[in-house]
Structures are given as structure tokens and as C-alpha cells.
Coordinates of C-alpha atoms in Angstrom, one line a residue:
X13 CA -5.0 21.3 13.4
X14 CA -7.4 18.6 14.6
X15 CA -8.5 17.9 18.1
X16 CA -6.6 14.9 19.5
X17 CA -8.9 14.5 22.5
X18 CA -12.5 14.9 23.2
X19 CA -14.2 15.4 26.5
X20 CA -15.4 12.0 27.6
X21 CA -19.0 11.9 28.8
X22 CA -20.4 8.5 29.6
X23 CA -23.9 7.3 29.8
X24 CA -25.6 7.3 33.1
X25 CA -25.9 3.5 33.4
X26 CA -24.6 0.5 31.6
X27 CA -25.6 -3.2 31.4
X28 CA -24.0 -6.4 30.3
X29 CA -24.7 -6.9 26.6
X30 CA -24.8 -10.6 27.1
X31 CA -22.2 -11.0 24.3
X32 CA -18.7 -11.6 25.7
X33 CA -16.8 -9.8 23.0
X34 CA -19.0 -6.7 23.2
X35 CA -18.9 -6.3 27.0
X36 CA -21.1 -3.5 28.5
X37 CA -23.4 -1.2 26.5
X38 CA -25.6 1.7 27.6
X39 CA -28.6 0.5 29.7
X40 CA -31.2 1.6 27.0
X41 CA -29.3 0.1 24.0
X42 CA -30.0 -3.3 22.6
X43 CA -28.1 -6.0 20.7
X44 CA -29.7 -7.8 17.9
X45 CA -28.5 -10.3 15.4
X46 CA -27.6 -8.9 12.0
X47 CA -30.2 -11.1 10.3
X48 CA -32.9 -9.0 12.0
X49 CA -31.4 -5.7 10.7
X50 CA -30.4 -6.6 7.1
X51 CA -31.9 -8.5 4.2
X52 CA -29.7 -10.3 1.7
X53 CA -30.3 -9.0 -1.9
X54 CA -29.7 -11.2 -4.9
X55 CA -31.1 -9.2 -7.8
X56 CA -29.2 -9.8 -11.0
X57 CA -28.4 -7.7 -14.0
X58 CA -30.1 -8.6 -17.2
X59 CA -27.7 -6.9 -19.6
X60 CA -24.6 -5.9 -17.5
X61 CA -24.9 -2.2 -18.6
X62 CA -24.9 -0.8 -15.1
X63 CA -21.9 0.8 -13.5
X64 CA -19.4 -1.8 -12.1
X65 CA -18.7 -1.3 -8.4
X66 CA -16.0 -2.7 -6.2
X67 CA -15.2 -2.5 -2.4
X68 CA -12.0 -2.4 -0.5
X69 CA -10.8 -1.9 3.1
X70 CA -9.3 1.5 2.2
X71 CA -11.9 3.2 0.0
X72 CA -15.2 1.4 0.7
X73 CA -17.4 1.1 -2.3
X74 CA -16.1 2.8 -5.5
X75 CA -17.3 3.1 -9.1
X76 CA -14.9 0.9 -11.0
X77 CA -16.5 1.7 -14.4
X78 CA -15.1 5.3 -14.2
X79 CA -11.6 4.0 -13.7
X80 CA -11.9 1.5 -16.4
X81 CA -13.3 3.9 -18.9
X82 CA -10.7 6.6 -18.1
X83 CA -8.0 3.9 -18.8
X84 CA -9.5 3.3 -22.2
X85 CA -10.4 -0.3 -21.4
X86 CA -14.2 -0.6 -21.4
X87 CA -15.6 -3.8 -20.0
X88 CA -17.6 -5.9 -22.3
X89 CA -21.1 -5.7 -20.8
X90 CA -22.0 -9.2 -22.0
X91 CA -19.5 -10.6 -19.5
X92 CA -21.3 -8.7 -16.7
X93 CA -24.7 -10.4 -17.3
X94 CA -25.9 -11.9 -14.1
X95 CA -23.8 -9.7 -11.9
X96 CA -25.5 -8.6 -8.6
X97 CA -27.5 -5.4 -8.6
X98 CA -26.6 -2.8 -6.0
X99 CA -28.9 0.2 -4.9
X100 CA -27.6 3.3 -3.3
X101 CA -27.4 2.6 0.4
X102 CA -26.9 -1.1 0.1
X103 CA -24.1 -2.8 2.1
X104 CA -21.6 -4.5 -0.2
X105 CA -19.3 -7.1 1.3
X106 CA -16.4 -8.9 -0.2
X107 CA -17.0 -12.5 1.0
X108 CA -13.3 -13.3 0.9
X109 CA -12.1 -10.1 2.5
X110 CA -14.8 -8.9 4.9
X111 CA -12.6 -9.8 7.8
X112 CA -10.2 -7.1 6.9
X113 CA -12.7 -4.4 6.4
X114 CA -13.6 -4.9 2.7
X115 CA -17.2 -3.9 3.1
X116 CA -19.2 -0.7 3.0
X117 CA -22.4 1.1 2.1
X118 CA -22.6 2.0 -1.6
X119 CA -23.1 5.7 -2.6
X120 CA -24.0 4.5 -6.1
X121 CA -26.4 2.4 -8.0
X122 CA -24.6 -0.3 -10.0
X123 CA -23.6 -4.0 -10.1
X124 CA -20.9 -6.1 -8.5
X125 CA -19.3 -9.5 -8.9
X126 CA -21.3 -12.5 -7.8
X127 CA -18.5 -13.1 -5.4
X128 CA -19.8 -10.2 -3.3
X129 CA -22.7 -10.3 -0.8
X130 CA -25.3 -7.5 -1.0
X131 CA -27.4 -6.5 2.1
X132 CA -30.2 -3.9 2.5
X133 CA -31.0 -2.4 5.9
X134 CA -34.7 -2.4 6.9
X135 CA -36.7 -1.0 9.7
X136 CA -35.9 2.4 11.3
X137 CA -32.1 2.3 11.3
X138 CA -29.5 4.6 10.0
X139 CA -27.0 2.9 7.7
X140 CA -24.4 5.6 8.4
X141 CA -24.2 4.3 11.9
X142 CA -23.7 0.8 10.7
X143 CA -21.1 2.0 8.3
X144 CA -18.9 3.0 11.2
X145 CA -19.9 0.0 13.5
X146 CA -19.2 -2.8 11.0
X147 CA -15.8 -1.4 9.9
X148 CA -14.3 -1.2 13.5
X149 CA -11.5 -3.4 14.5
X150 CA -13.9 -5.0 17.0
X151 CA -16.2 -6.3 14.3
X152 CA -13.5 -7.1 11.8
X153 CA -12.1 -9.5 14.5
X154 CA -15.5 -11.0 14.9
X155 CA -15.9 -11.4 11.1
X156 CA -12.6 -13.2 11.0
X157 CA -13.7 -15.6 13.9
X158 CA -16.8 -16.4 11.9
X159 CA -15.2 -16.9 8.5
X160 CA -14.6 -20.3 7.0
X161 CA -11.2 -21.5 5.9
X162 CA -7.8 -22.4 7.2
X163 CA -5.5 -20.0 5.3
X164 CA -6.0 -16.4 6.2
X165 CA -6.0 -15.2 2.5
X166 CA -8.8 -17.6 1.7
X167 CA -11.2 -17.0 4.6
X168 CA -14.8 -16.4 3.5
X169 CA -17.6 -14.8 5.5
X170 CA -20.8 -16.4 4.2
X171 CA -24.2 -14.8 4.8
X172 CA -25.4 -17.3 7.4
X173 CA -22.3 -16.6 9.5
X174 CA -22.6 -12.9 9.0
X175 CA -26.3 -12.9 10.0
X176 CA -25.7 -14.7 13.3
X177 CA -23.3 -11.9 14.6
X178 CA -24.8 -9.6 17.2
X179 CA -24.9 -5.9 16.3
X180 CA -25.1 -3.1 18.8
X181 CA -28.4 -1.2 18.3
X182 CA -28.9 2.3 19.8
X183 CA -32.3 4.1 19.3
X184 CA -32.6 5.7 15.9
X185 CA -32.0 9.3 17.1
X186 CA -28.8 8.2 18.7
X187 CA -27.7 6.3 15.7
X188 CA -28.1 9.5 13.6
X189 CA -26.4 11.6 16.2
X190 CA -23.5 9.2 16.4
X191 CA -23.2 9.2 12.5
X192 CA -23.2 13.0 12.4
X193 CA -20.7 13.3 15.2
X194 CA -18.3 10.8 13.5
X195 CA -18.8 12.4 10.1
X196 CA -17.6 15.7 11.5
X197 CA -14.7 14.3 13.6
X198 CA -13.4 11.8 11.0
X199 CA -13.6 14.4 8.2
X200 CA -11.3 16.7 10.3
X201 CA -8.9 13.9 11.1
X202 CA -8.8 12.9 7.5
X203 CA -8.0 16.5 6.5
X204 CA -5.2 16.6 9.0
X205 CA -3.8 13.3 7.6
X206 CA -4.1 14.6 4.0
X207 CA -2.1 17.7 4.9
X208 CA 0.7 15.5 6.5
X209 CA 0.7 13.2 3.5
X210 CA 1.2 16.3 1.2
X211 CA 4.1 17.4 3.4
X212 CA 5.6 13.9 3.0
X213 CA 5.1 14.1 -0.7
X214 CA 7.0 17.4 -0.8
X215 CA 9.8 16.0 1.3
X216 CA 10.2 13.0 -1.0
X217 CA 10.2 15.3 -4.0
X218 CA 13.0 17.3 -2.3
X219 CA 15.0 14.1 -1.7
X220 CA 14.5 13.2 -5.4
X221 CA 15.8 16.6 -6.5
X222 CA 18.8 16.2 -4.2
X223 CA 19.6 12.7 -5.6
X224 CA 19.2 13.8 -9.2
X225 CA 21.5 16.8 -8.9
X226 CA 24.1 14.8 -7.0
X227 CA 24.3 11.9 -9.5
X228 CA 24.3 14.2 -12.5
X229 CA 26.2 17.2 -11.3
X230 CA 28.2 16.0 -8.3
X231 CA 28.4 17.3 -4.7
X232 CA 27.6 21.1 -4.5
X233 CA 30.7 23.1 -3.7
X234 CA 29.9 26.1 -1.5
X235 CA 31.6 29.5 -2.1
X236 CA 32.1 31.5 1.1
X237 CA 30.6 34.6 -0.4
X238 CA 27.4 32.8 -1.5
X239 CA 24.4 31.6 0.5
X240 CA 23.6 28.7 -1.8
X241 CA 25.6 25.8 -3.2
X242 CA 27.0 26.0 -6.7
X243 CA 29.0 23.7 -9.1
X244 CA 32.4 25.5 -10.0
X245 CA 33.1 22.9 -12.7
X246 CA 32.5 23.1 -16.4
X247 CA 29.5 21.1 -17.6
X248 CA 28.8 19.3 -20.9
X249 CA 25.7 17.9 -22.5
X250 CA 25.4 14.2 -21.5
X251 CA 23.8 13.5 -24.9
X252 CA 20.8 12.0 -23.0
X253 CA 17.8 14.3 -22.5
X254 CA 16.7 12.7 -19.2
X255 CA 20.2 13.1 -17.7
X256 CA 20.9 16.6 -18.9
X257 CA 24.3 18.2 -18.2
X258 CA 27.1 16.5 -16.4
X259 CA 30.7 17.7 -15.3
X260 CA 33.0 17.8 -18.2
X261 CA 35.3 15.2 -16.9
X262 CA 32.6 12.6 -16.3
X263 CA 31.7 9.8 -18.7
X264 CA 28.5 8.4 -20.0
X265 CA 28.2 4.7 -20.9
X266 CA 25.6 2.0 -21.0
X267 CA 24.8 0.2 -17.7
X268 CA 26.3 -3.0 -18.9
X269 CA 29.8 -1.3 -19.0
X270 CA 29.9 -0.9 -15.2
X271 CA 28.6 -4.4 -14.3
X272 CA 30.6 -7.4 -13.2
X273 CA 28.0 -9.8 -14.6
X274 CA 25.3 -9.3 -17.3
X275 CA 21.9 -8.4 -15.8
X276 CA 20.1 -11.6 -14.8
X277 CA 17.0 -12.6 -12.9
X278 CA 15.5 -15.4 -10.9
X279 CA 13.9 -18.6 -12.2
X280 CA 10.9 -18.4 -14.6
X281 CA 9.3 -21.5 -13.0
X282 CA 7.0 -21.4 -10.0
X283 CA 8.5 -23.4 -7.1
X284 CA 6.6 -25.3 -4.4
X285 CA 6.3 -23.0 -1.3
X286 CA 6.5 -24.3 2.2
X287 CA 6.0 -22.9 5.8
X288 CA 9.8 -23.1 6.5
X289 CA 12.9 -23.2 4.4
X290 CA 14.8 -20.7 2.3
X291 CA 13.1 -17.3 1.9
X292 CA 11.8 -16.7 -1.7
X293 CA 11.7 -13.1 -2.7
X294 CA 9.7 -11.3 -5.4
X295 CA 8.4 -7.9 -6.4
X296 CA 6.2 -7.3 -3.4
X297 CA 9.2 -7.4 -1.1
X298 CA 11.0 -4.6 -2.8
X299 CA 10.0 -1.4 -1.0
X300 CA 11.5 1.9 0.0
X301 CA 15.0 0.8 -1.2
X302 CA 15.1 -2.3 0.9
X303 CA 14.1 -6.0 0.8
X304 CA 11.3 -6.5 3.3
X305 CA 11.7 -10.2 4.2
X306 CA 8.3 -10.1 6.0
X307 CA 6.8 -9.7 2.5
X308 CA 8.5 -12.8 1.1
X309 CA 6.5 -14.9 -1.3
X310 CA 7.2 -17.9 1.0
X311 CA 9.8 -20.5 1.6
X312 CA 11.4 -22.9 -0.9
X313 CA 13.3 -26.2 -0.3
X314 CA 17.1 -26.3 0.0
X315 CA 17.1 -28.4 -3.2
X316 CA 15.3 -25.7 -5.2
X317 CA 17.4 -23.0 -3.7
X318 CA 20.6 -24.8 -4.8
X319 CA 19.2 -25.3 -8.3
X320 CA 18.2 -21.6 -8.6
X321 CA 21.7 -20.6 -7.3
X322 CA 23.3 -22.2 -10.4
X323 CA 21.7 -19.3 -12.3
X324 CA 22.0 -16.5 -9.7
X325 CA 23.2 -16.6 -6.1
X326 CA 22.4 -13.4 -4.0
X327 CA 25.4 -11.4 -2.8
X328 CA 25.7 -8.4 -0.5
X329 CA 25.5 -5.1 -2.4
X330 CA 23.7 -6.6 -5.4
X331 CA 20.9 -4.3 -6.5
X332 CA 17.4 -5.5 -7.5
X333 CA 15.0 -3.8 -9.8
X334 CA 11.4 -4.8 -10.3
X335 CA 11.1 -5.3 -14.1
X336 CA 7.4 -6.2 -14.4
X337 CA 4.1 -5.3 -12.8
X338 CA 2.7 -2.2 -11.1
X339 CA 5.9 -1.5 -9.2
X340 CA 8.3 -1.7 -12.2
X341 CA 11.3 0.4 -11.5
X342 CA 11.3 -0.1 -7.7
X343 CA 14.8 -0.9 -6.4
X344 CA 16.5 -2.4 -3.3
X345 CA 20.0 -3.2 -2.3
X346 CA 21.0 -6.5 -0.6
X347 CA 22.3 -5.8 2.9
X348 CA 22.5 -9.3 4.3
X349 CA 24.6 -12.4 4.0
X350 CA 21.7 -14.7 4.8
X351 CA 20.6 -17.3 2.2
X352 CA 17.6 -16.6 0.0
X353 CA 16.5 -16.8 -3.6
X354 CA 14.7 -14.5 -5.9
X355 CA 12.0 -14.9 -8.6
X356 CA 11.8 -13.8 -12.2
X357 CA 10.2 -10.3 -11.8
X358 CA 13.5 -9.0 -10.3
X359 CA 16.5 -7.9 -12.4
X360 CA 19.9 -8.1 -10.8
X361 CA 22.6 -5.4 -11.0
X362 CA 26.1 -6.4 -9.7
X363 CA 28.7 -3.7 -10.2
X364 CA 32.3 -4.0 -11.2
X365 CA 33.9 -2.1 -8.3
X366 CA 36.8 -0.9 -10.5
X367 CA 34.2 1.1 -12.5
X368 CA 31.4 1.9 -10.2
X369 CA 30.6 1.7 -6.5
X370 CA 27.3 -0.1 -5.6
X371 CA 26.2 2.9 -3.5
X372 CA 26.6 5.2 -6.5
X373 CA 24.7 2.9 -8.8
X374 CA 21.9 2.5 -6.2
X375 CA 21.5 6.2 -6.0
X376 CA 21.6 6.6 -9.8
X377 CA 18.9 3.9 -10.2
X378 CA 16.9 5.6 -7.5
X379 CA 17.1 9.0 -9.3
X380 CA 14.3 10.6 -11.3
X381 CA 16.7 10.7 -14.2
X382 CA 17.0 6.9 -14.5
X383 CA 13.3 6.3 -13.5
X384 CA 12.4 8.5 -16.5
X385 CA 14.6 6.4 -18.7
X386 CA 12.9 3.3 -17.5
X387 CA 9.5 4.7 -18.1
X388 CA 10.4 5.8 -21.6
X389 CA 11.7 2.3 -22.3
X390 CA 9.2 -0.1 -20.8
X391 CA 6.6 -1.9 -22.8
X392 CA 3.0 -2.9 -22.0
X393 CA 1.3 -6.2 -22.4
X394 CA -1.2 -7.1 -19.7
X395 CA 1.1 -5.0 -17.4
X396 CA 4.1 -2.7 -17.7
X397 CA 7.5 -4.4 -18.0
X398 CA 11.1 -3.7 -19.1
X399 CA 13.6 -6.3 -20.5
X400 CA 17.0 -6.9 -19.1
X401 CA 18.6 -6.2 -22.5
X402 CA 16.9 -2.8 -22.5
X403 CA 18.1 -2.1 -19.0
X404 CA 21.6 -3.1 -19.9
X405 CA 21.7 -0.5 -22.7
X406 CA 20.3 2.5 -20.8
X407 CA 22.9 5.2 -20.2
X408 CA 24.4 6.1 -16.9
X409 CA 26.7 9.0 -15.8
X410 CA 30.1 7.8 -14.5
X411 CA 32.1 10.1 -12.2
X412 CA 35.6 9.1 -11.1
X413 CA 35.5 6.6 -8.2
X414 CA 36.6 9.2 -5.6
X415 CA 33.7 11.4 -6.6
X416 CA 31.3 8.4 -6.5
X417 CA 32.2 7.8 -2.9
X418 CA 31.9 11.5 -2.1
X419 CA 28.5 11.7 -3.8
X420 CA 27.2 8.6 -2.1
X421 CA 28.3 9.9 1.4
X422 CA 26.7 13.3 0.6
X423 CA 23.4 11.7 -0.4
X424 CA 23.3 9.4 2.6
X425 CA 23.9 12.3 5.0
X426 CA 21.5 14.8 3.4
X427 CA 18.9 12.1 2.8
X428 CA 18.9 11.0 6.4
X429 CA 17.7 14.4 7.5
X430 CA 14.8 14.3 5.1
X431 CA 14.0 10.7 6.0
X432 CA 13.9 11.7 9.7
X433 CA 11.4 14.4 8.8
X434 CA 9.3 11.9 6.8
X435 CA 9.4 9.4 9.6
X436 CA 8.1 12.0 12.1
X437 CA 5.2 12.9 9.7
X438 CA 4.4 9.2 9.3
X439 CA 4.3 8.8 13.1
X440 CA 2.0 11.7 13.3
X441 CA -0.3 10.1 10.7
X442 CA -0.2 6.8 12.6
X443 CA -1.2 8.4 15.8
X444 CA -4.1 10.2 14.0
X445 CA -5.2 7.0 12.4
X446 CA -5.1 5.2 15.8
X447 CA -7.0 8.1 17.4
X448 CA -9.6 7.9 14.6
X449 CA -10.1 4.1 15.1
X450 CA -10.3 4.4 18.9
X451 CA -12.8 7.3 18.6
X452 CA -15.1 5.4 16.3
X453 CA -14.9 2.3 18.4
X454 CA -15.6 4.2 21.6
X455 CA -18.6 6.1 20.2
X456 CA -20.4 3.3 18.3
X457 CA -20.1 0.9 21.3
X458 CA -21.4 3.5 23.8
X459 CA -18.2 4.1 25.7
X460 CA -18.5 7.7 24.8
X461 CA -21.8 9.7 24.8
X462 CA -22.3 12.2 22.0
X463 CA -25.8 13.5 22.8

């Protein structure tokens, strides 16, 4: 367990920081522009042989070279000549994404893209304190206000704008005490979050086992004299290793056998996107079995929509599968009658309801059995992908329609209990993350005293 509250002890007296967005700070603390705390470093690599580093809002600074080498794709050092050198303890900032927290102090020596800014702390200051301060929501909001650009995704925080921002500056002993306190507290919070994430992973695994057994064996039939479910039907080998055994009266056929139309996809051209219009959906919107319209690629014109509908017009209960990119294999079912169009990374499955119910196909495509079949069949270029012809010929187990309905209802009921448990764990994680953020903000701004 992790403490969810700390005893709040405030400093004896406070003063106006003189900076509207910072408010009050402890009487003996100062504010100072960042340019008086950090120097910009612009040392360049001569041969590009140093470790390649990157920075993100989630992980801070990481050694990218390790990941590249593990994947068997070593970077050509010649292309890294002139990259910026980073020393252990330097602050690395992604100019384009600093406003969302993509900056941090490097635990490594190495090099980064020239698109990053490198800063080195000087004077008697503890960079661990600034690690927490500069990644708070308070400072991310200020970075955003001082970034240049109109579109959020293209904002840039240049050095001159970064340097003019005021930093809260406690005395060095308090900087160190704050860093040590937050190291301890955040480690405990992160450990509690990790435990809950493991519990979620186990719940998702249980759900996958449930779905796999149901779509390949049917609904468990419970004998009164037994405590566990069993299948009192004869089984046969499906003839497909990743499906295994199925009830003797079930069939196995290619996916194309149970479809109303051949598998298709969206346009292979890139349309003009607008602020309003018809939603245009691609792979990033396919998540957790649903279409997240908040993650749409953008809006297209009515003219383009009508043109794309000549090839494929979305229909309720159609099922989409991502067929290229990092999320290949992710699926979602259409549960709306609203107008929208899709792009080429999505493959469309529309069932012939006389042969298969959409709900059963959805569950089969979601099962580990089918996902294994997809993984064994996809190809690699610059990214993983699977062709629509390959998908059409993948085998699927086919129960009678009455059993398909029973199986779909069983999965829906049993999965709902697991999803509720997952949602509770996710809410607990969200509360811990909010507490962590609030704790860091309160301590580094002097609202809570740790000495």
C-alpha cells in the first residue's frame, strides 16, 4: 500500500512571488529566470559514435541506441555526425514537445537530434529538484504559453522563450531535501501503480482465455456434481494449430466464406482535412474494441466522403481491423449510424448474417487464436502489415447460429464483470497519478514543507 495523504506542514511565512502564475512562495525562497540557472550547450559529435538518446513525456531521457541494437537495426554513425552532445545530468528538451513534458535530465552521456535543446545547470543547484519542478503541470502550461506556433502539434519552445520563464528557487539544502522526499514518495506511488497494472494485465489475460475457450469450444456446460465448467460434447481437431480442438458438429472455413462482401478498405489517397465536415477515421481511432471518434484523423468534405462511399460506406455492425502499423490486429465494431469515412489502414469485415453473427465474428477476431493467426501471417516492410487477401483466407471456427448467439451473450456477460474490475483498477491508478502530480506540485512550489 502507499500513503494517499501526507501531513501538511506549511512554512511559517509566505510572500508574493511577483509572478502571477506562481502565486505565493515561502518568504525565504526566490524566483529567478531560467537563463540565470541554466546554460545552453551546443557541443557537436565529430563521428556520431556516441549512444543516441531521446526524451519523452512518459520516460524522460532514454538510451535509444540500446533499443535500436536489440532490434537488429544499428544506426549508421555517419548520419549522426553533428548531433548534439549530452553529458550525464544535462537537461534535454524536445523543442516541439516541451509543452507536454517532453524534457528531462539525462542519466547518460550520449548525443541527441539537433532538434533538441541541451541545457546544463550551473551554480549551487540540485538538478533533481528541477527535474520535478519543470515537469509539473504548472510549468508545462507556462511552456505552452511561451511556445511559438498556431497548431498545438507544431508548437516550439525556443531557448530565448524558455530562458525568460521564472523558476522557483529554494536554498540548496531545501532543493536536495525536496528531491529526496519526492524520490521516496514517487517511488512508492509508482510501485503501487505497477502492482495495479500487473493486476489489470492478469484480468485482461483472464478475459482472453475466456474468449478463446468460448469461440473454439462453446459455452461451458456445468454438471451439478462438478464445481468447474466442462464441455460434454465431443471434440475434433480443427486442423489449424492456433485454433486447436472444436466441437465435432462445428465447421471450419476461410473468413471469406462468412462475409457478405469481400474484405475492403478505405481510400489509398490522402484527402484534404478540415476543421469541420465528415469524420475521417484511421488506425489511431481503433482502441479497446471501439471507434474513438475523438481520435479521428480530422474532417473531410462532403464531396470526398461521397466519393469514398462509392468504394465503401460504413454500416452498423461492420468490423474494422488495423492492417498496417504498430497496432496491426486491433479491431472495433461500428455501433453508430452517423456518417463517417475510413482510411486505407483499416480492413472491413461485413458478415453474411445467414452464416455468422457480427457479435460472434467480433469475438473470434478479438481472440488470441485469431490474433496468433494474424501474427503468423503478417509481413514486414518498414512496419508490420497484413494483406486483405491473407485475412480473407485465414480459417475461422463456425458454430450453428443458435450457438453463436449463446456464445456472444455468454462472453458479453462474463466479460462485463472482468471489465468492471479493470475499470476499478484503472480508476485507482488515475487517483494515484493525480495524487502524485498534486504532491509534486505542492512540494516544489512550497505549499507543503518537507524539512
